JSON list of C-alpha atoms in Angstrom, two decimals:
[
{"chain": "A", "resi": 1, "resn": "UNK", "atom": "CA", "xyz": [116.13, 81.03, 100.49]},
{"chain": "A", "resi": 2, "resn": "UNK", "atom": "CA", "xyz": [115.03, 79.37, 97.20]},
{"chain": "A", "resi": 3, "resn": "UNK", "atom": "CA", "xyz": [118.03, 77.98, 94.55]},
{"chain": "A", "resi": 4, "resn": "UNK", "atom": "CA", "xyz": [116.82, 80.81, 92.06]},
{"chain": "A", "resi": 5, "resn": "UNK", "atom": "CA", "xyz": [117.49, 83.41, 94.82]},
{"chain": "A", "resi": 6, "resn": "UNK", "atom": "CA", "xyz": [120.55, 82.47, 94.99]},
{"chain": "A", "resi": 7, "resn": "UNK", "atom": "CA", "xyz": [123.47, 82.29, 92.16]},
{"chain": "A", "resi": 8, "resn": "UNK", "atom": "CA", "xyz": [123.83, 77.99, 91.69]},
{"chain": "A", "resi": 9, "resn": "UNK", "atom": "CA", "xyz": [123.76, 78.16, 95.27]},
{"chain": "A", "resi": 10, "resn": "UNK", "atom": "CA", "xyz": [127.28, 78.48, 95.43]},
{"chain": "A", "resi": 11, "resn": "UNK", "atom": "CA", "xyz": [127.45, 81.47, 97.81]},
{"chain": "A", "resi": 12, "resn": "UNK", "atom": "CA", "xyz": [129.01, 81.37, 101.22]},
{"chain": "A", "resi": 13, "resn": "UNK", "atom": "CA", "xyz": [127.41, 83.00, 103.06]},
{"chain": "A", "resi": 14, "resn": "UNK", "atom": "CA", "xyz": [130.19, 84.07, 105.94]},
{"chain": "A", "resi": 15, "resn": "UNK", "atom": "CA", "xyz": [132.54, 85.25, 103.11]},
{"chain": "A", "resi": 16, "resn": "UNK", "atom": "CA", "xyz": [129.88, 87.70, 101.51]},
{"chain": "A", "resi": 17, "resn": "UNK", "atom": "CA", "xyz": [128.86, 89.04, 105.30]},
{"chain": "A", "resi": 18, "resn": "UNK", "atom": "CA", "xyz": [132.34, 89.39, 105.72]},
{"chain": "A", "resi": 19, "resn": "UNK", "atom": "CA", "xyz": [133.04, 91.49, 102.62]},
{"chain": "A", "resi": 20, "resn": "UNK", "atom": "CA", "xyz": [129.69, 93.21, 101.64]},
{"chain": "A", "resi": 21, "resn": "UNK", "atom": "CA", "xyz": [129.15, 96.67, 102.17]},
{"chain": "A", "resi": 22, "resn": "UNK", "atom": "CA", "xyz": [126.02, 96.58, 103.14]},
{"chain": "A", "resi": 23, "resn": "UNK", "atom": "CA", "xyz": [126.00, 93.66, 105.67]},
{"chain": "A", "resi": 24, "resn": "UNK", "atom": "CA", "xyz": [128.63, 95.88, 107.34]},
{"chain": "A", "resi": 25, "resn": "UNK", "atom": "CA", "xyz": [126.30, 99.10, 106.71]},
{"chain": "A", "resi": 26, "resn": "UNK", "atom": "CA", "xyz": [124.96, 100.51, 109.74]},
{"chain": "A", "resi": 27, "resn": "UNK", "atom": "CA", "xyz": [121.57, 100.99, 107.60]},
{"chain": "A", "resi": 28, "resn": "UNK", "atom": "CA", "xyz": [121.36, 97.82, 106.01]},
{"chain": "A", "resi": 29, "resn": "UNK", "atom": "CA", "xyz": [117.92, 97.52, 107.18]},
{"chain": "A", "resi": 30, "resn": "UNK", "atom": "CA", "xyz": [116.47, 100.42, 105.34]},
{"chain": "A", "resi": 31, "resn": "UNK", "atom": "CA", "xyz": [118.89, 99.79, 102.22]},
{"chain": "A", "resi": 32, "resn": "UNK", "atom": "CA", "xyz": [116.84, 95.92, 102.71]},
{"chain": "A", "resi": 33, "resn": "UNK", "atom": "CA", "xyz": [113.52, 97.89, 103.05]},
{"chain": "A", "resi": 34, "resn": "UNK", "atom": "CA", "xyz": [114.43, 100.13, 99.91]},
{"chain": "A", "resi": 35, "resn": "UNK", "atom": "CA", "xyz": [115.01, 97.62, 97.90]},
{"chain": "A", "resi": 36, "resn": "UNK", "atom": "CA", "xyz": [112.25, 95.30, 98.61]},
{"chain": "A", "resi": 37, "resn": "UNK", "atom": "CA", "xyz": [110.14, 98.57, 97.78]},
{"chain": "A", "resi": 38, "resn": "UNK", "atom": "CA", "xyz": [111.29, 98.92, 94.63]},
{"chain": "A", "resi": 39, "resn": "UNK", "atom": "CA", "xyz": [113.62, 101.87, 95.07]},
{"chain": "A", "resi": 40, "resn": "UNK", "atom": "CA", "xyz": [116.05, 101.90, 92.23]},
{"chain": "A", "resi": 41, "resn": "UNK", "atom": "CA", "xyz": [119.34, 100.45, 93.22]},
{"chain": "A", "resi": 42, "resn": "UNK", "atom": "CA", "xyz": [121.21, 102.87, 91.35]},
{"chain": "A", "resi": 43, "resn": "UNK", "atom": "CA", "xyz": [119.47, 105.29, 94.01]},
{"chain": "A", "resi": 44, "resn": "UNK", "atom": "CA", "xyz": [120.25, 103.19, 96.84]},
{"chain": "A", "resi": 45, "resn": "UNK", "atom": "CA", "xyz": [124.17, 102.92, 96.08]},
{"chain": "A", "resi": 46, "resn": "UNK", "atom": "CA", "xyz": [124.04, 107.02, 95.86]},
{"chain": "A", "resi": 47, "resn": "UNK", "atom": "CA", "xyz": [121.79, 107.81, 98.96]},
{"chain": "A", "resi": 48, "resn": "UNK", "atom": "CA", "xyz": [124.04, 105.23, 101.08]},
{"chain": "A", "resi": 49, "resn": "UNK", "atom": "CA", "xyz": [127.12, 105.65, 99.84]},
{"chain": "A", "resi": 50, "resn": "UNK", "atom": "CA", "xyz": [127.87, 102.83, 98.59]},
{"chain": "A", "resi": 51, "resn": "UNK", "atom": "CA", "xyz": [130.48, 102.14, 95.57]},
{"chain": "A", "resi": 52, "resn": "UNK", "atom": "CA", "xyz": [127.46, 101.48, 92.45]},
{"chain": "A", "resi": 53, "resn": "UNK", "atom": "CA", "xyz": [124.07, 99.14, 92.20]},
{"chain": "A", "resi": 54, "resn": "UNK", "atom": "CA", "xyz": [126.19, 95.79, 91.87]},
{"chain": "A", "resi": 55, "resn": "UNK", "atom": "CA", "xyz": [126.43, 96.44, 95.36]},
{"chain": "A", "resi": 56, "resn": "UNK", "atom": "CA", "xyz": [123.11, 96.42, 95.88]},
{"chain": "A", "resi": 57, "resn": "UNK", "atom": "CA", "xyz": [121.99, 94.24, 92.91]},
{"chain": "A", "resi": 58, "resn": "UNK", "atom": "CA", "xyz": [125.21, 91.43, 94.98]},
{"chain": "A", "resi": 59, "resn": "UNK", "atom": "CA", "xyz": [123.96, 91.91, 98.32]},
{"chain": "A", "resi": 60, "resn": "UNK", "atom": "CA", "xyz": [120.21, 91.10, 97.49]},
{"chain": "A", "resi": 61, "resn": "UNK", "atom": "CA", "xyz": [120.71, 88.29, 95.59]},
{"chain": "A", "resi": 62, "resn": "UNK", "atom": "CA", "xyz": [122.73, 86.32, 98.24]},
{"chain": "A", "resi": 63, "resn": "UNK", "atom": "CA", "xyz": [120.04, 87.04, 100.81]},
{"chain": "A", "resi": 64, "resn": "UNK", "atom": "CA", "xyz": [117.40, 86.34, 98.58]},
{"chain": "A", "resi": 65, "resn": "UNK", "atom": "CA", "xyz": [115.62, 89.38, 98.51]},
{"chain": "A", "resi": 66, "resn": "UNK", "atom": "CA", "xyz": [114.43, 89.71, 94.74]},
{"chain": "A", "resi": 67, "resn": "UNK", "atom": "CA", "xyz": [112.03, 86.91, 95.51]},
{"chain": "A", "resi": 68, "resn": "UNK", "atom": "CA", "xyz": [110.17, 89.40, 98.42]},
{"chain": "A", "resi": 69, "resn": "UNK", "atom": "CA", "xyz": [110.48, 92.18, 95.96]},
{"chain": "A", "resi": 70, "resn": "UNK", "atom": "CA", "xyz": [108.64, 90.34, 93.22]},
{"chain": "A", "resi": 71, "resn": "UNK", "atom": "CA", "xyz": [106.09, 89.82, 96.22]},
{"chain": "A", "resi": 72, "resn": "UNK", "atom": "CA", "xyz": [105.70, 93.08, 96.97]},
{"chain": "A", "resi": 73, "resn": "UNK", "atom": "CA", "xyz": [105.16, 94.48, 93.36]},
{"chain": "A", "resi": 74, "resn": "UNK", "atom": "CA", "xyz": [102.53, 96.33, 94.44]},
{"chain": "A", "resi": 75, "resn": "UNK", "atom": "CA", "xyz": [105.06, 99.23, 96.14]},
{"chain": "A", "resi": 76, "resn": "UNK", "atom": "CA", "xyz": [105.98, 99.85, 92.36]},
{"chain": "A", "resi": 77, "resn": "UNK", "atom": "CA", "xyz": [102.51, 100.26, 91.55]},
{"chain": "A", "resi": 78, "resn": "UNK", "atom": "CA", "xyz": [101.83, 102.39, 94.75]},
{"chain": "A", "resi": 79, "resn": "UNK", "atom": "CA", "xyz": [105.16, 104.83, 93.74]},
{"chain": "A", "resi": 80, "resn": "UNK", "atom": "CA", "xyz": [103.47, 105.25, 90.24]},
{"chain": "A", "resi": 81, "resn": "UNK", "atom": "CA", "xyz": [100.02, 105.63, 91.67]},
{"chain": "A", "resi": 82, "resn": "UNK", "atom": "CA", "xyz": [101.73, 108.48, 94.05]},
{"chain": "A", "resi": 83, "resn": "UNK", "atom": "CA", "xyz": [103.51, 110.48, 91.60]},
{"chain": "A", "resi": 84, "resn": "UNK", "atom": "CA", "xyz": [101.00, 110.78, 88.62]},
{"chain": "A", "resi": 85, "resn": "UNK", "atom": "CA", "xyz": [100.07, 114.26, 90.41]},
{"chain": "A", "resi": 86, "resn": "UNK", "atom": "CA", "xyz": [103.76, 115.05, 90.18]},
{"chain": "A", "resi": 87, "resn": "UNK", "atom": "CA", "xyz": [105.00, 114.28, 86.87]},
{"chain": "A", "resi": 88, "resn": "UNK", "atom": "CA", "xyz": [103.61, 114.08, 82.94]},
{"chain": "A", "resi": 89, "resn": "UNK", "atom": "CA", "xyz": [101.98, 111.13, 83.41]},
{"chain": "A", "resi": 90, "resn": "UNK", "atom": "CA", "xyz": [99.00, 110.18, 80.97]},
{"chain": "A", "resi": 91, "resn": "UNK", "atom": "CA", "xyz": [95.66, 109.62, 82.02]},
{"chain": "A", "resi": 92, "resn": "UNK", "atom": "CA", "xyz": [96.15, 105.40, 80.59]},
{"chain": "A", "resi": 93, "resn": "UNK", "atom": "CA", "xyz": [99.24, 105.05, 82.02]},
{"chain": "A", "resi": 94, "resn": "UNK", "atom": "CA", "xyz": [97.85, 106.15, 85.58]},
{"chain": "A", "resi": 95, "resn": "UNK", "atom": "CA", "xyz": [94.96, 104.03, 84.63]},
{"chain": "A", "resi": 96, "resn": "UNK", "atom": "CA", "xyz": [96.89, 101.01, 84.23]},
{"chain": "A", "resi": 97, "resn": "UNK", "atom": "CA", "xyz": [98.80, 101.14, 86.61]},
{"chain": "A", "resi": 98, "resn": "UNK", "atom": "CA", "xyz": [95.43, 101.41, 88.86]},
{"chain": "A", "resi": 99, "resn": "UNK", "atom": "CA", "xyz": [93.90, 98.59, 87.46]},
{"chain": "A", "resi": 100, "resn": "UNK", "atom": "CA", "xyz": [97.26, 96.18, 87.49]},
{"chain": "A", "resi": 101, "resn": "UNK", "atom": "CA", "xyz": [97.17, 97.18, 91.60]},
{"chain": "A", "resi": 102, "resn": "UNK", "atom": "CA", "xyz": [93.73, 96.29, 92.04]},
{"chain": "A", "resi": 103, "resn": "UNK", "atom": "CA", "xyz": [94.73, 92.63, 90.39]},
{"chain": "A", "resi": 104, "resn": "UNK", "atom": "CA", "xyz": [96.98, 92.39, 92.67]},
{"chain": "A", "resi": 105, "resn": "UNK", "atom": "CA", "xyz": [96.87, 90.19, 96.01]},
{"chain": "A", "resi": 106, "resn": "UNK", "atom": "CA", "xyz": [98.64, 90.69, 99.19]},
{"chain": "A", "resi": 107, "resn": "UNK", "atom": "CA", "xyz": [101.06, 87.94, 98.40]},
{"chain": "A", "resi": 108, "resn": "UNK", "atom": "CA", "xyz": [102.17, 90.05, 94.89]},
{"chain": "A", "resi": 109, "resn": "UNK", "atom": "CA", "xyz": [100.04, 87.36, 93.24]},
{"chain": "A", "resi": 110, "resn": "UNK", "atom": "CA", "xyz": [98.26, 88.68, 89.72]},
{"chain": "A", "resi": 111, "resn": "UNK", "atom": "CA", "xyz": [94.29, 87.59, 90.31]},
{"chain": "A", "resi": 112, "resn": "UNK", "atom": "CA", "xyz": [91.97, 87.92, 87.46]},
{"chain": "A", "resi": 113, "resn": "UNK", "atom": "CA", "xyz": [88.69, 88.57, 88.47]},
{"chain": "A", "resi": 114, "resn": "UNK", "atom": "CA", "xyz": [86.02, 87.38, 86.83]},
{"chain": "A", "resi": 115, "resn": "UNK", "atom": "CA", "xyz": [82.10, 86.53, 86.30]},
{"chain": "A", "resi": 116, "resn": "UNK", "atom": "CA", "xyz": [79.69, 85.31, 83.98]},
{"chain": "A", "resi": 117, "resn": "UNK", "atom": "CA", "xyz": [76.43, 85.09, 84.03]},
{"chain": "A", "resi": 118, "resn": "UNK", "atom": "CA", "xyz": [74.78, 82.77, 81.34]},
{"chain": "A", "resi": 119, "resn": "UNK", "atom": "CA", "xyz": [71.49, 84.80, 80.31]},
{"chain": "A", "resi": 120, "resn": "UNK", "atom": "CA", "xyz": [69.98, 81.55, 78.34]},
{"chain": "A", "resi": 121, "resn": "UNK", "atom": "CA", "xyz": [70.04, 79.48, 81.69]},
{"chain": "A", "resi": 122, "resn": "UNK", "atom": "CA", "xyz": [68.39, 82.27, 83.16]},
{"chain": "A", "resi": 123, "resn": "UNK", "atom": "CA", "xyz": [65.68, 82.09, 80.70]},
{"chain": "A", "resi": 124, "resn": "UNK", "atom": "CA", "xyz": [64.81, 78.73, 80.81]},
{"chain": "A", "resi": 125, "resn": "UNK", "atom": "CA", "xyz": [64.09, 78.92, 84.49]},
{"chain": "A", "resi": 126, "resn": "UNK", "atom": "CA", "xyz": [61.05, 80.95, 83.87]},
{"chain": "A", "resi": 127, "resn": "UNK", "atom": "CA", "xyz": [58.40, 80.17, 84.04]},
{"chain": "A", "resi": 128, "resn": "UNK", "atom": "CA", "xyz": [55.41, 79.92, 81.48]},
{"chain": "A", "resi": 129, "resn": "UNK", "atom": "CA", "xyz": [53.96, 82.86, 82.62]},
{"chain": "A", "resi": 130, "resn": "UNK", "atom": "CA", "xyz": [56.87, 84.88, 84.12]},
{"chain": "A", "resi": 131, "resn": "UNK", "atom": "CA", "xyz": [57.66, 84.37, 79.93]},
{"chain": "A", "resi": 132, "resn": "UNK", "atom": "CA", "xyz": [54.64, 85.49, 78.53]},
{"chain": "A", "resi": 133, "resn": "UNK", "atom": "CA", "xyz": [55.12, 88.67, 81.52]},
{"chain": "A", "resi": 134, "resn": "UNK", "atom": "CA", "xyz": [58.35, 89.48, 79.91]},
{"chain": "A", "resi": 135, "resn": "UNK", "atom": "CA", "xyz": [57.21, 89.43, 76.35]},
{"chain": "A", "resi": 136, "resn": "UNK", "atom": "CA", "xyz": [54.10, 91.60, 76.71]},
{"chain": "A", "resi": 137, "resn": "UNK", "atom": "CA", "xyz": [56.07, 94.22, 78.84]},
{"chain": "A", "resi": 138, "resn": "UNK", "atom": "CA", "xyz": [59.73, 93.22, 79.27]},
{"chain": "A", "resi": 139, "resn": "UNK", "atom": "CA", "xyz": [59.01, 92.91, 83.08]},
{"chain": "A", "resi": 140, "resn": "UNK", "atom": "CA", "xyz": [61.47, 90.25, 84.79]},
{"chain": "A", "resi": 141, "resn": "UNK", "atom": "CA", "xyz": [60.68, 88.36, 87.50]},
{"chain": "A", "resi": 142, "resn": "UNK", "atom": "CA", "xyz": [62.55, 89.47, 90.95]},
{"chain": "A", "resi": 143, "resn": "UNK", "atom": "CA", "xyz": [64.94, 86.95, 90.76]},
{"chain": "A", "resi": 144, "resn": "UNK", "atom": "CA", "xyz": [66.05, 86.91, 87.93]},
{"chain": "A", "resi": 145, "resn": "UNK", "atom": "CA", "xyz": [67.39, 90.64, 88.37]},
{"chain": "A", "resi": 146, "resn": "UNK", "atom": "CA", "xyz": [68.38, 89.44, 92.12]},
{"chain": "A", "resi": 147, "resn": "UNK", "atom": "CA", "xyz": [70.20, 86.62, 90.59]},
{"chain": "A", "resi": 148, "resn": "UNK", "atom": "CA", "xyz": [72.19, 89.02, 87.46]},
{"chain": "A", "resi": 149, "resn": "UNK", "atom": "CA", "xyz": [73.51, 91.05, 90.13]},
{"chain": "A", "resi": 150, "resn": "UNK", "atom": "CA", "xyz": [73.92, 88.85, 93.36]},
{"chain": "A", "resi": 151, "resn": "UNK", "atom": "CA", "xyz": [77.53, 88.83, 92.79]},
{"chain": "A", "resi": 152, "resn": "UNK", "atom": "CA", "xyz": [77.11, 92.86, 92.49]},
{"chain": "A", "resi": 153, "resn": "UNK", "atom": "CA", "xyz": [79.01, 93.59, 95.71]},
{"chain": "A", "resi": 154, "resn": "UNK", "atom": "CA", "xyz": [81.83, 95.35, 93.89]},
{"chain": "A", "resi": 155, "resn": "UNK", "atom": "CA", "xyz": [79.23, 98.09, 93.05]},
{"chain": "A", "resi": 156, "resn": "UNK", "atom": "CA", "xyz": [79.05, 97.05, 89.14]},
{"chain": "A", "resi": 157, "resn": "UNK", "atom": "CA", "xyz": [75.34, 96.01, 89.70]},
{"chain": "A", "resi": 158, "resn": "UNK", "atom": "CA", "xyz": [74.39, 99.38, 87.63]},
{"chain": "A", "resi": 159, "resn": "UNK", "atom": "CA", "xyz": [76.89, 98.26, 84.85]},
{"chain": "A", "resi": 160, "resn": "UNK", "atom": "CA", "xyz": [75.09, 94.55, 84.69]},
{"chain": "A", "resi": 161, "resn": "UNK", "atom": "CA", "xyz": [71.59, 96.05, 84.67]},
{"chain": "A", "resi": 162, "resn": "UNK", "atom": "CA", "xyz": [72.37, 98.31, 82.01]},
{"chain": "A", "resi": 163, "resn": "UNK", "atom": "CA", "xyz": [73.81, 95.17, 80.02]},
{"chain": "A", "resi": 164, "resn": "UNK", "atom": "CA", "xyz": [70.91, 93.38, 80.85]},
{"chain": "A", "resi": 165, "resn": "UNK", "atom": "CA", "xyz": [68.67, 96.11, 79.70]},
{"chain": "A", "resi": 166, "resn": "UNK", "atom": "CA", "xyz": [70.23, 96.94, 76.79]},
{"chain": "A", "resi": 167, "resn": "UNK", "atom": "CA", "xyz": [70.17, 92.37, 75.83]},
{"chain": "A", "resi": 168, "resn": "UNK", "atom": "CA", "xyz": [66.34, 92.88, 76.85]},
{"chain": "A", "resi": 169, "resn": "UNK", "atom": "CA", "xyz": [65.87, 95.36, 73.87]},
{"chain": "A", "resi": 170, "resn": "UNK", "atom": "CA", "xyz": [67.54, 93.19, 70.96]},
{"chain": "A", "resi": 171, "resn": "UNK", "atom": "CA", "xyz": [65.60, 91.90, 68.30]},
{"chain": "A", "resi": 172, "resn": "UNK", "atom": "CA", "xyz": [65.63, 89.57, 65.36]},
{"chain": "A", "resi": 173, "resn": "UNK", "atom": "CA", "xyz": [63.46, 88.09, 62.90]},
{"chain": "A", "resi": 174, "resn": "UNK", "atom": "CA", "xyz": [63.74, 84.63, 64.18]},
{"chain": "A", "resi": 175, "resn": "UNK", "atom": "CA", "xyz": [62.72, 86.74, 67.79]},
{"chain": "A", "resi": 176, "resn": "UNK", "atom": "CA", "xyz": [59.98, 88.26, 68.90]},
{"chain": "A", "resi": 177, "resn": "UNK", "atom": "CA", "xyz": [60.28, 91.98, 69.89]},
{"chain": "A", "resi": 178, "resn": "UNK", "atom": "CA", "xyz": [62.00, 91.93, 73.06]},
{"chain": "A", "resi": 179, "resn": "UNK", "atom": "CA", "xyz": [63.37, 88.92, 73.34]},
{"chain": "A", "resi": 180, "resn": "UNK", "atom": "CA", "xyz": [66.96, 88.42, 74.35]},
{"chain": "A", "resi": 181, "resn": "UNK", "atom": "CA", "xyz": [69.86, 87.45, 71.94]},
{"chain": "A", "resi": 182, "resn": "UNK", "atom": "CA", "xyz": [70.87, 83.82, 72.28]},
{"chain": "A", "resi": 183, "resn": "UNK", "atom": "CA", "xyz": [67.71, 83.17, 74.66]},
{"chain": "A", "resi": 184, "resn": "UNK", "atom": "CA", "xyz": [66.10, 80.79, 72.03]}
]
């Protein structure tokens, strides 16, 4: 149990088993598993029977359990997920909440994914003539589409190509047709 799980870790522990509710609670695993689930407290106290969500909200602090709630923030975003066929829910918000839980580790940890690809390092590993191939027909060599979407495994290969494509066909007067933005 951390010091932030507990109030100025000044909590005996004895004395709160002694006089909490829950501890004495035949159920006080599942009002535990509720919790750490991200079931309301206010519904906890009423399903239980117990006197209001200070119970609940007392109880879990002295056994530290907000810390393996904040861990397992992806329950919330599972209960969300779940009832957007249920309830008004708009399209965004179901969205979100979709693209927060994919972000998500097992260890409630928020991981941005990310790539980038730089195009102009690309370019200047071709060669002479793989050059002079692109500019005559905007044919790229093998690798260099191999290489765009190597990291493709989360099926966004189409996405990159597309990008790619549409970077192939961008012109400007200090370009020749076809070349790529930001190659030269």
């Amino acid at each position: 149990m951390t010091n932030n799980d507990k109030r100025s870790g000044s909590v005996n522990l004895g004395r709160h088993a002694a006089e909490c509710k829950i501890c004495a609670h035949p159920l006080r695993d599942e009002i535990e598993h509720d919790f750490i689930n991200w079931r309301s407290p206010a519904g906890i106290a009423k399903q239980y029977e117990l006197t209001n969500r200070a119970t609940v909200y007392r109880h879990a602090h002295v056994l530290g359990l907000f810390s393996k709630r904040q861990r397992n923030v992806r329950a919330a975003l599972e209960r969300i997920i779940e009832q957007a066929g249920e309830v008004d829910v708009t399209a965004p918000a179901v969205v979100a909440a979709i693209q927060a839980y994919s972000k998500i580790n097992a260890a409630g940890q928020w991981v941005d994914r990310s790539e980038h690809v730089n195009l102009n390092e690309l370019f200047e590993r071709m060669s002479q003539e793989e050059l002079e191939a692109y500019a005559r027909d905007g044919a790229l060599p093998v690798w260099f589409t191999a290489t765009v979407s190597a990291t493709a495994s989360d099926g966004q290969s189409r996405q990159r190509m597309q990008l790619l494509r549409s970077v192939e066909t961008a012109e400007s007067p200090n370009r020749g047709p076809g070349v790529p933005a930001g190659v030269l």
